[in-house]
Amino acid sequence: MSQSRIPSFYKFSVANRLRVLLEREVIDEREYEMLVAGTHLMNADQADRLIENVISVFGLPMGLGLNFQINGRDYLVPMVVEEPSIIAAVSSAAKIVRGAGGFESHAERPLLIGQIQVVDVPHAARARQALLQNAQEILDLANSLHPNMVARGGGAREIEVHTHGTTADHGEMLVVHLLVDTRDAMGANLVNTMCEGAAPLVEKISGGRVFLRILSNLTDRALVRSKAVIPTDRLAAGDYSGEEVRDGIILANEFAELDPYRATTHNKGIMNGIDAVAIATGNDWRAIEAAAHAYAARTGRYSSLTRWYANADGDLVGELDIPLKVGTVGGQVESNQAVRIAHRVLGIESAAELAQVMGAVGLAQNFAAIKALSTHGIQRGHMTLHARSVAMAAGADAAIFDDVVDRLVAAGDIKVWKAREIIAELEDTARVQQTAAQPRQQVIEHSDTAGDIGYGKIILLGEHSVVYGRHAIAAPIPLHVRAEVTAQARHIELLIPRWGVEMRLAEPERGVSSLHASITLIAERLGLAERGMRIDVFPHIPRANGLGASAALAVAVIRAMARCFGIAISEREISNLAFDCEKIAHGTPSGIDNTLATFGRPILFRRDNANSRAEIQDLTTPQPIPVIIGLSGVATLTMQTVGSVRAAWQKNPERYESIFSQIDTLALAGAEAMRKGDLAELGELMNIDHGLLNALQVSSREIEELVQIARDNGALGAKLTGGGGGGAMIAISEPERTQTIASAMRSAGYNTFITEIR
């Protein structure tokens, strides 16, 4: 089974997530093709054979719960759920528990209970005694009805007899419980058949009259016990110490143990995780829900299904006891390709193992919920995800979806009516732009908000060699990061809804992130470290794709802070401060990203490492150069690729200096080709440069595929751009070929956009 840790999985495109699963052999080629094409989904004709009056098939999202380690084994957990934040929360919780040794889960031998109701019993006590004395005869009769189940080690195991006193009109009533081991099947039909078959014998022995014969969904003979032990040093969250988080979780659980109103919501959170796995694996989630809530009320008072407490070492201990009778075989699994694929991804070998996984998921979901509630509150982490659901409900299309989400979060009023209002505003703006006198072009234009913007960039020629004092050609792209800063009484708060970032700088992180450190540095350099402010960032550049997002963010925040607090700062000072932020993010940056982010124009760039000065020449071209940008879907850290190249250079400096000099020659020739408007020459230089970058081992499988697609469809030149290791690539072509190239990339599952260099 593959490791359940897949870093940055949420950043990948759906197509690339599927590729990761294929490469890790979580799914096979046939399943991969089905998932890509959507042929694993049930159609209306298939559905019509399962239920009555079919008119269509209803869809729900299926995602993966990550990071689970249960009984020493890793699991990728398929979850079908429509509510945002559930999968993210459970994956985060599983990561914390994983670092503490993972979950322990134990499933009892699962028994289903079939009930045979007997009324008009002349003497209940004698009837009960007679039935118990003849238990083996009843069991033998029941088992004779399902010999195959018995052959597989299952079957009816024992009977119980319960008396319930006198009924209103039908004398005394007793109930025979038939306890059946259904192995890996859910077993409802099997147990019902056994009850039907044993009823006449029960009637004969008891002297009463059998009425109802049906299974019970209270599966308290199929209990799962899941446990997690988490040291307090893994619980710290912002300005909450580990001990405070531990004690808060314990207190929150005590609330649910004592108050049925709280317990209902508490247990619903547990079932958020368990139900999602049940649906994905083709199990009866309604039966599982009914059993869980009945079990929660087994003492006569509805209470929490979990228990959280501190052990002798001060660690937080969580335990969940829950009835879980699930199945891994039968029509529900075999008739639905989506369910079969979910079982393949999960990799379980028995129903008991599935129940153990579900128990761990329920405990993880509960931990995530009450940890959030007892620290920053659940809304803080839920806000962006909720805004995405609201934007979708309001009908936001793909072109404006992220803008709608950003504005909802910034407004703090995440309602459908508000989303529709924002959509209308954006559509009105688009109509005005389309009817303007001058045609709308995809180029960067300065506007009245330009003071709060940092520009994205591409590198046409010169990646990596530019770090070693060689030339590089870089150009801005019509993607930017915009920041708004609002003064407030206390704290510096950073919100980046599109990237899922909600951060308070007064709350030190464990292993402070580069983002936290960069914003702190900016505030200190501008003399604002003691001032309260809210920083809202609206990125239109994909993160960790080599397109200059970190530098653009730094520039945008510097400008926005300076604007808010009336601080005079020159463009050169902005660039220099952003360069220092780039050192935090990338270790040894060239200076090209912060320069482009600040000045936003095509340049030939070289950094003189001897005196730490940058040589910058503006570049012009007689006509626009069409550029297609392809995103690999694989996030990359420039620091890592720069570091790997540096290690190779240190090992063999002569060899790598020669490669850097070759790239330098290409960059200088490329600058001349741009000045002449010679696209064919520029494209050839880009192709050669990509070969050298591949030799530096900074390309990736996805980048190579995109480069080949571009060339096969008429690109004059195609290469990676930025640090490599994933991220983005660029291609140039004649104007009439751009749409063809971009469409071919999209057909292969990659995100693209078209721009131009002017």
Coordinates of C-alpha atoms in Angstrom, one line a residue, residues 26 46 83 105 118 213 245 296-297 318 356-357 396 428 554 563 591 627 634 737:
V26 CA -3.0 3.0 -5.7
Q46 CA -27.8 1.2 -14.4
E83 CA -19.7 19.6 3.1
S105 CA -8.3 0.5 16.3
V118 CA -43.4 -13.4 19.9
R213 CA -39.1 -11.0 12.0
V245 CA -5.3 22.9 23.9
A296 CA -25.0 7.0 22.4
A297 CA -28.3 6.8 24.4
G318 CA -8.9 10.1 22.8
Q356 CA -11.2 -0.1 12.1
V357 CA -10.4 2.5 9.5
A396 CA -20.3 32.0 -10.0
D428 CA -21.3 44.7 -15.0
A554 CA 5.9 40.9 -0.9
R563 CA -0.1 53.4 1.5
G591 CA 17.0 39.3 -7.6
V627 CA 3.1 33.2 -25.0
V634 CA 2.9 20.0 -9.2
R737 CA -1.3 28.7 -33.1

